[in-house]
XYZ file of N, CA and C in Angstrom:
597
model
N 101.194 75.349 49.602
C 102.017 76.511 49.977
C 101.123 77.586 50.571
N 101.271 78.328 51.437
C 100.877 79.506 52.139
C 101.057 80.478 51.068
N 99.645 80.828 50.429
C 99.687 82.081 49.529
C 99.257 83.191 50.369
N 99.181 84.035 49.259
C 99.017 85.559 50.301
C 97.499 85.620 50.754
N 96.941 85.156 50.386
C 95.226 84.309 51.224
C 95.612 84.252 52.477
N 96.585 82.738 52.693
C 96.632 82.323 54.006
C 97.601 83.476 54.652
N 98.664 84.076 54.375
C 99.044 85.076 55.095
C 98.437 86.019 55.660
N 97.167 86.811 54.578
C 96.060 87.786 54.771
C 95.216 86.784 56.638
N 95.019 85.878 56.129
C 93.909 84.759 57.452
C 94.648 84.797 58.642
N 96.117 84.718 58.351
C 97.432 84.510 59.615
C 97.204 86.225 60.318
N 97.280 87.322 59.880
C 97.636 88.165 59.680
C 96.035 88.526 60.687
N 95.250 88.482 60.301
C 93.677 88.396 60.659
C 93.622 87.883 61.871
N 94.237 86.968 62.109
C 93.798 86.560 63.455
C 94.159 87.473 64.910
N 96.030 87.372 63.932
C 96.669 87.812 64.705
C 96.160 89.410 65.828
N 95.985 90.048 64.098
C 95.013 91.285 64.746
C 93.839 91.126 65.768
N 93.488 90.330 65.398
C 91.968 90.010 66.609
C 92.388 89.565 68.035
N 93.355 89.354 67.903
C 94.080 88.792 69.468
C 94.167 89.776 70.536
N 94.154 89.319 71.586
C 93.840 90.536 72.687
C 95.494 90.918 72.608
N 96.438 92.119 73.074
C 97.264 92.145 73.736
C 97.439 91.721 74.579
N 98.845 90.788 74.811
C 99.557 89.901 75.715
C 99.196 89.089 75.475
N 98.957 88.202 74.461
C 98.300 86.857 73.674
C 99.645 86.247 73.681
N 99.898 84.938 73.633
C 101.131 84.340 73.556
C 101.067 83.647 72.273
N 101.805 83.507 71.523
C 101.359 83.163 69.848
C 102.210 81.982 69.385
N 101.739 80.625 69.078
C 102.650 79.632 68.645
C 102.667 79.616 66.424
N 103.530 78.976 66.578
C 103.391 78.900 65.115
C 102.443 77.931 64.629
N 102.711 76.463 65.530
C 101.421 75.785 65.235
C 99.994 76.150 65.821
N 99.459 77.594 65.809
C 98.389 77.279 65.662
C 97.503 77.708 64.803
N 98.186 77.692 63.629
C 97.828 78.212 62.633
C 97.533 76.753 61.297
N 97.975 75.773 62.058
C 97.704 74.389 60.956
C 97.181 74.292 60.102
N 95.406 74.660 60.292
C 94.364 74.644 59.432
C 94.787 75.131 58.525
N 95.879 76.717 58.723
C 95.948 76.923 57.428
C 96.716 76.759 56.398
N 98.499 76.035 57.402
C 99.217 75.810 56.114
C 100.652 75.397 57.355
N 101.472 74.943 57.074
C 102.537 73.842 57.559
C 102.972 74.724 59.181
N 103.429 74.227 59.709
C 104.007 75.093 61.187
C 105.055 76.057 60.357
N 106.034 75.211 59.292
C 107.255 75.948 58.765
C 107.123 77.304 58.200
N 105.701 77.201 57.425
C 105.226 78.457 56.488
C 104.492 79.494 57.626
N 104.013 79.337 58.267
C 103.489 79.631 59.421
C 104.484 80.675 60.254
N 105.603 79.887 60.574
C 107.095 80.684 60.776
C 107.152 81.913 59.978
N 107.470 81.745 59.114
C 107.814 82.641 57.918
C 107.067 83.781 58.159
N 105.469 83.445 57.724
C 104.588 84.922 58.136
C 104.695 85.611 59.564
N 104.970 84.332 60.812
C 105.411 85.195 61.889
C 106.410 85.869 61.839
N 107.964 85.433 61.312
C 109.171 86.287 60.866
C 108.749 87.742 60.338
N 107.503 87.543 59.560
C 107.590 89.188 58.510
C 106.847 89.713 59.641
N 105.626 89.257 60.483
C 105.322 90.252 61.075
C 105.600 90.838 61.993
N 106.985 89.844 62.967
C 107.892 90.552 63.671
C 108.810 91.451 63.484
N 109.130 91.242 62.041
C 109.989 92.575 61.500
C 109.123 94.033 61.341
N 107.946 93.881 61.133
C 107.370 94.859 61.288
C 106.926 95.363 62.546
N 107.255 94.464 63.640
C 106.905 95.212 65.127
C 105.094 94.834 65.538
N 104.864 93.882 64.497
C 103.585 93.626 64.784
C 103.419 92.599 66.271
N 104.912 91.535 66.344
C 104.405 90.920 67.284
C 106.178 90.437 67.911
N 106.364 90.082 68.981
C 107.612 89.942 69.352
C 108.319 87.988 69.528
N 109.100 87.333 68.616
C 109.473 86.669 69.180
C 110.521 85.928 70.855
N 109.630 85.175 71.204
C 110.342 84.895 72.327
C 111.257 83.305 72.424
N 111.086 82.524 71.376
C 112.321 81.565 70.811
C 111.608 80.985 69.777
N 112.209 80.045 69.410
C 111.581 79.504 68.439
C 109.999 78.763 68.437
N 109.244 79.758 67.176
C 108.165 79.153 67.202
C 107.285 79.376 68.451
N 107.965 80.261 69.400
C 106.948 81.139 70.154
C 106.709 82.990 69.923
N 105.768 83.396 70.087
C 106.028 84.562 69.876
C 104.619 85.580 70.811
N 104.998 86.652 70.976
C 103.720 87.359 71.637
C 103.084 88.275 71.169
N 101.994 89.098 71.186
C 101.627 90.024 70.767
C 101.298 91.278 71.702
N 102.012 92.555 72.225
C 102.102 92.724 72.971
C 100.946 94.014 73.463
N 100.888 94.529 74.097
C 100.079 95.550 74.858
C 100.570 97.068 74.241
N 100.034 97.583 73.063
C 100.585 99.012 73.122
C 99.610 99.958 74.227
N 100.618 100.735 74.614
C 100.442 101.846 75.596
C 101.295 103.055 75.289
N 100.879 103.934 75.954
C 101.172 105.494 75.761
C 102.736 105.336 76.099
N 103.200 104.774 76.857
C 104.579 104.433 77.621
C 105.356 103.236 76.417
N 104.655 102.384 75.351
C 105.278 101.667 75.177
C 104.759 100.300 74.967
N 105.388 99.133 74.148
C 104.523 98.303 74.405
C 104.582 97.122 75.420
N 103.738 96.670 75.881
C 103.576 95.888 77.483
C 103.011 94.172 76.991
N 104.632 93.669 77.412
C 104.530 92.289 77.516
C 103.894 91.301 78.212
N 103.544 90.039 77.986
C 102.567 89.428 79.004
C 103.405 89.071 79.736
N 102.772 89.066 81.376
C 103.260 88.543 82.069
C 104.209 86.932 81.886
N 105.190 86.979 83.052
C 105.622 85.391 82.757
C 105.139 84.486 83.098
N 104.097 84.015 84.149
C 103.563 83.283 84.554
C 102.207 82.867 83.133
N 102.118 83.757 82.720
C 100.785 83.813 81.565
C 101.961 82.778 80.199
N 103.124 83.431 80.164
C 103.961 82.461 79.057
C 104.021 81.741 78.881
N 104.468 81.104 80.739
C 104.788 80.044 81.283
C 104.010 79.047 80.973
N 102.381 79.760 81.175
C 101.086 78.428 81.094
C 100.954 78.258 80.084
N 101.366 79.162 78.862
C 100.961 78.809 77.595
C 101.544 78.200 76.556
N 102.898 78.069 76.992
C 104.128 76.882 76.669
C 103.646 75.431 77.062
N 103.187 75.188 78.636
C 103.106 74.421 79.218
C 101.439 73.382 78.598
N 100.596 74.746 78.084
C 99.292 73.752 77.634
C 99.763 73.562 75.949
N 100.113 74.464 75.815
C 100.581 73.840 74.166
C 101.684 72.200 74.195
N 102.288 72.453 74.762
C 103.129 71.212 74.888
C 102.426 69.991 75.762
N 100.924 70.434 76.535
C 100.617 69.526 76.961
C 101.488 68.801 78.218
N 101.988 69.836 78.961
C 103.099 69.662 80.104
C 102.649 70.455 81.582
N 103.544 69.631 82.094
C 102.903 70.264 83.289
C 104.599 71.647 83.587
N 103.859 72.385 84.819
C 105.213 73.143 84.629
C 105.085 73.896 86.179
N 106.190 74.141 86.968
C 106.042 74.745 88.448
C 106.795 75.263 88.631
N 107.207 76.606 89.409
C 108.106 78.010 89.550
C 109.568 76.868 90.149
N 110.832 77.249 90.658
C 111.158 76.644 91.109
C 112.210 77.577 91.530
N 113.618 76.949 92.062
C 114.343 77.975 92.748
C 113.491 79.416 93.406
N 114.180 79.929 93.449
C 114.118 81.115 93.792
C 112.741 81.975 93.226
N 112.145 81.892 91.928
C 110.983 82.097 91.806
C 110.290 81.452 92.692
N 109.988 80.431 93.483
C 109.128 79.724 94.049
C 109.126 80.138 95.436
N 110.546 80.427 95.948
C 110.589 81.247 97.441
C 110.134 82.482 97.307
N 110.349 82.786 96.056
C 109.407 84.408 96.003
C 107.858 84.330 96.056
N 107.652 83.437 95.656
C 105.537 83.781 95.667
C 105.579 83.074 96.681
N 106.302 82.556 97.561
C 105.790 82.026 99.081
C 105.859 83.343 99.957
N 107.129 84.005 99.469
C 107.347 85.316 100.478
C 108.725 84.616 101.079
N 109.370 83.678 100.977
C 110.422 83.147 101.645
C 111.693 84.018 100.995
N 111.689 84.894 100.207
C 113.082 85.650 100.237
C 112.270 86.817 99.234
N 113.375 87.618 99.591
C 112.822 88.890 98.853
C 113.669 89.201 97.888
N 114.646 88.626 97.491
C 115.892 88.547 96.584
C 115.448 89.005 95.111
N 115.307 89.737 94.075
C 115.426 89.432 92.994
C 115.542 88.579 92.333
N 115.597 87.079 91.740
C 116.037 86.490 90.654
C 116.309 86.574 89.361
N 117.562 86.383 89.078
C 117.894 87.434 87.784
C 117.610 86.792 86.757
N 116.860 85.562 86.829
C 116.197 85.021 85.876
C 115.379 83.850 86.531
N 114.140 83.753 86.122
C 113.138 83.280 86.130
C 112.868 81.642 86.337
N 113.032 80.666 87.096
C 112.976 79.601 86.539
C 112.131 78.488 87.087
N 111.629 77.508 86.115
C 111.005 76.657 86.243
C 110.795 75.670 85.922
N 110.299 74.014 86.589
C 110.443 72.667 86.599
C 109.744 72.564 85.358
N 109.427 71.463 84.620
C 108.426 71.353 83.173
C 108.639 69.663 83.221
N 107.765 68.708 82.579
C 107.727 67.537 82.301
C 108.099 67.438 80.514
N 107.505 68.704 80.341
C 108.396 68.897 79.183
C 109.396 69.174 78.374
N 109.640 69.716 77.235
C 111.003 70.083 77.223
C 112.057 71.103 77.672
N 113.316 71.036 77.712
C 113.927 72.086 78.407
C 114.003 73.265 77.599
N 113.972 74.505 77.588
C 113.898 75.680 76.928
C 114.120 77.450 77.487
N 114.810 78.146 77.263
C 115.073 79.465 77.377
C 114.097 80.504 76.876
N 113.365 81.305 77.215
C 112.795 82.138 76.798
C 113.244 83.335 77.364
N 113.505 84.573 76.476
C 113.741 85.769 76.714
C 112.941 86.955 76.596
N 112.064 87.426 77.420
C 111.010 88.527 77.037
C 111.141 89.840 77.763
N 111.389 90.712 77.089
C 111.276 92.274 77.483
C 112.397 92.197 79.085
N 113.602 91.842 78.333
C 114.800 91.986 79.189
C 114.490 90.921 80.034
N 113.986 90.219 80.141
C 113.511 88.684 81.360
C 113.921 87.744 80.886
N 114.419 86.433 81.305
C 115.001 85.708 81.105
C 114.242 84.842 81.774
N 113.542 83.236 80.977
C 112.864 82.123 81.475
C 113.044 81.156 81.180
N 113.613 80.476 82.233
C 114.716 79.327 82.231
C 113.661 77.625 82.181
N 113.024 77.126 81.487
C 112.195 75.731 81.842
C 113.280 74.587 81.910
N 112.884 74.149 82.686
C 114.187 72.884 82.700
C 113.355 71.257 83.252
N 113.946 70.765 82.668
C 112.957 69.237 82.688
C 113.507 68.476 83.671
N 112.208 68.227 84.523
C 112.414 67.379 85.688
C 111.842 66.528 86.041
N 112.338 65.023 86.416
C 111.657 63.762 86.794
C 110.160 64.067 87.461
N 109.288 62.749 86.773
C 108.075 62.984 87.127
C 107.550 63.394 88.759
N 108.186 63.019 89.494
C 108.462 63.075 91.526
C 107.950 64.118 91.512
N 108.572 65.024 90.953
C 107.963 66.675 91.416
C 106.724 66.723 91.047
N 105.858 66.380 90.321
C 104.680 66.543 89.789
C 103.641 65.526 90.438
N 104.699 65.049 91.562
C 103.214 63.865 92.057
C 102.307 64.488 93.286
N 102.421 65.893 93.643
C 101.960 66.137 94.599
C 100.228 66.851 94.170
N 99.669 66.187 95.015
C 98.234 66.649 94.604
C 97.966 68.067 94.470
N 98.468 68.623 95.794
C 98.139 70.027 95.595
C 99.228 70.975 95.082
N 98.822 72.100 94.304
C 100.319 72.829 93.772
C 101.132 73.643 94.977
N 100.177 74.144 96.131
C 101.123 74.153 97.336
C 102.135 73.718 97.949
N 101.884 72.317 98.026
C 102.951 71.359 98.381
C 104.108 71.502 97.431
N 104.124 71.343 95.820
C 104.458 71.116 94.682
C 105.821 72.875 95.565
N 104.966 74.135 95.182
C 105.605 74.919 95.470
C 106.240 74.667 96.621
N 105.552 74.911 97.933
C 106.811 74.684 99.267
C 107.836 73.624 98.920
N 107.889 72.509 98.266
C 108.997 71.686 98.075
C 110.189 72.251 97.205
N 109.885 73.289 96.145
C 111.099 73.795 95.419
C 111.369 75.098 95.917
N 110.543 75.968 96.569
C 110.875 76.955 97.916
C 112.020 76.636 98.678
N 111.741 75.423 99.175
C 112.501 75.122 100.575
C 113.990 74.377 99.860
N 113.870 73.847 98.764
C 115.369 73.037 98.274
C 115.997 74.169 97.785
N 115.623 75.894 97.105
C 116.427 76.504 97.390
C 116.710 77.329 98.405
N 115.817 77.597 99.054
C 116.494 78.544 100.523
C 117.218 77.991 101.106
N 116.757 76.444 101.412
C 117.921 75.614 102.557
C 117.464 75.275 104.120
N 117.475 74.303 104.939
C 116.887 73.919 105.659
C 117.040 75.235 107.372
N 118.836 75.719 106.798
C 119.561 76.460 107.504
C 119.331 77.947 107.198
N 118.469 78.235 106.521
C 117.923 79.577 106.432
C 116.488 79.785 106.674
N 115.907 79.568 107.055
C 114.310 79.319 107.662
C 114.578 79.445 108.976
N 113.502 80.620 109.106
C 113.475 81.726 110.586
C 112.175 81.788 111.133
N 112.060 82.926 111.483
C 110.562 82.876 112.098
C 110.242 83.991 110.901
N 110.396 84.259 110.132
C 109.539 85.352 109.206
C 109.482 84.063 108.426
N 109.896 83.298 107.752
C 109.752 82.290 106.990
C 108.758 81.535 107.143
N 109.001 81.224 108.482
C 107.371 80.325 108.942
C 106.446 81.080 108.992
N 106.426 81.871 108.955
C 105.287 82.988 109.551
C 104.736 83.287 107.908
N 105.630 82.897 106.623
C 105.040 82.965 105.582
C 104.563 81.701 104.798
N 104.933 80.828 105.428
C 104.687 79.537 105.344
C 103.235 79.351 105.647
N 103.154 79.573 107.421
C 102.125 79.543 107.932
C 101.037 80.088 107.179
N 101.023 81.420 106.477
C 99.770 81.891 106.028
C 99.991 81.415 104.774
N 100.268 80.729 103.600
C 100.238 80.195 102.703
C 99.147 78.991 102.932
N 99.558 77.894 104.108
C 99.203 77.123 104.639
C 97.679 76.932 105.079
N 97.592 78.222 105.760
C 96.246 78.268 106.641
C 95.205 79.376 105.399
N 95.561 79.527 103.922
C 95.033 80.226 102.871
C 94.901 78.722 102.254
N 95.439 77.764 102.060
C 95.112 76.852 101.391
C 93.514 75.962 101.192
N 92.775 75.908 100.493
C 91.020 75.264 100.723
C 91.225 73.846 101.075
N 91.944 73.026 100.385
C 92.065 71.882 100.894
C 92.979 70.813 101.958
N 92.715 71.180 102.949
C 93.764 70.882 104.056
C 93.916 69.593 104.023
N 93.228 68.558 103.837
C 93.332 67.057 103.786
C 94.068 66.863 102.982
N 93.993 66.915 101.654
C 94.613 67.148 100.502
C 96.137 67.414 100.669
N 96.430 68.481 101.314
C 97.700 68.933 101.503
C 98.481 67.825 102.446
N 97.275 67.784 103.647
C 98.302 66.861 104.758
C 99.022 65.703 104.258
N 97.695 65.460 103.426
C 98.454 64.003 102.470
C 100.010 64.157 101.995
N 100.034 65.518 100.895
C 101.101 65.833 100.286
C 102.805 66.033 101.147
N 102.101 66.361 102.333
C 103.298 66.565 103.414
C 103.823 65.323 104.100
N 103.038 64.313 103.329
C 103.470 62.890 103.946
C 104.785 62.483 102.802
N 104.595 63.003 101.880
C 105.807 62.658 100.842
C 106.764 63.751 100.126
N 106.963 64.297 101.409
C 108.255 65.762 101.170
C 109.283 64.641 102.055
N 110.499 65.768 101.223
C 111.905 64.823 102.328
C 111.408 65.264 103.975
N 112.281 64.044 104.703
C 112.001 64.466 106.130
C 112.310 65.620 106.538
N 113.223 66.094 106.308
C 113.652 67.657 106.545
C 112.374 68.569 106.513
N 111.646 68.510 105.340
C 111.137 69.332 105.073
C 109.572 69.304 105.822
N 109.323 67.955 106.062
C 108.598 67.293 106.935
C 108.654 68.296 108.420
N 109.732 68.395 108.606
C 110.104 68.227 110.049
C 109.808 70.066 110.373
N 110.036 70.692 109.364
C 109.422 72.205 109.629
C 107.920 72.571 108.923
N 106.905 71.219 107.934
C 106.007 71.672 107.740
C 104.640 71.675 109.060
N 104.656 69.933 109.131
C 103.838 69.388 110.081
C 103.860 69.989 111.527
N 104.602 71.395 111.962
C 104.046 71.556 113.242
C 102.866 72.600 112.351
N 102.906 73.278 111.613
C 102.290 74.342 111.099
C 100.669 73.948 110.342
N 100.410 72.707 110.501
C 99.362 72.423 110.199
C 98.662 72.418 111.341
């Protein structure tokens, strides 16, 4: 059982953690079950020590003069993704956003995973993981990986010349061009058909 030892050790770490640390329950094993583990995270979220974001995840956040400051989502994202030992890539509309292909808001966050499907909610944000056949994950470079879930939500019929023009410098920022060309050999033809003049 987790005596007040191992709570005091849980409690210890926690403190030593930088702000914006992403905090699982299992990683506390050494000292006592994932379940009991829970528990001490429960009390110290009631005290505002650290914020859950679903089950058995939780963060520790950034106090500031303004308030306290959550980790980024992309930082969540990776830290779901190495704990579970998964791979994981922006998709919809997050993914046309870090290309520059729409400037839209997304009113929630979402992304491909090999792992499991899951909701996370942080500091009014909403992060949608959703599990998708291995295909998406076969592309060598994460460029490719991104322009392919970019382009399946914008649409073949919305791509302009500002689009390419953000394409293009994504493209010509990339280090490994061989690498990529490869990857553009196994996008749908469509997508084919507006990457390959831009190389």
């Amino acid at each position: 059982m987790c005596c007040f030892m191992r709570t005091k050790d849980i409690y210890g770490r926690i403190v030593s953690l930088e702000g914006g640390s992403v905090i699982f329950a299992s990683d506390f094993l050494d000292l006592c079950t994932e379940r009991q583990a829970g528990r001490v995270l429960t009390e110290l979220e009631a005290k505002g020590e650290i914020k859950r974001l679903a089950r058995g995840i939780y963060c520790k956040p950034t106090l500031t003069r303004f308030g306290p400051l959550y980790p980024d989502v992309s930082r969540i994202v990776e830290a779901v993704a190495q704990r579970d030992h998964a791979q994981v890539l922006p998709s919809g509309y997050t993914a046309a956003n870090m290309l520059g292909l729409s400037t839209q808001v997304p009113m929630a966050y979402t992304y491909i995973t090999s792992g499991s499907s899951r909701q996370l909610i942080v500091d009014g944000k909403t992060i949608n993981l959703q599990r998708a056949v291995p295909r998406n994950f076969a592309y060598k470079t994460r460029l490719a990986a991104l322009i392919v879930q970019a382009l399946k939500a914008t649409g073949a019929e919305n791509i302009g010349p500002e689009e390419i023009s953000a394409l293009k410098n994504a493209i010509n920022k990339h280090p490994d061009k061989e690498a990529f060309q490869s990857d553009v050999l196994l996008m749908p033809v469509w997508m084919k058909t507006i990457i390959t003049p831009l190389l």
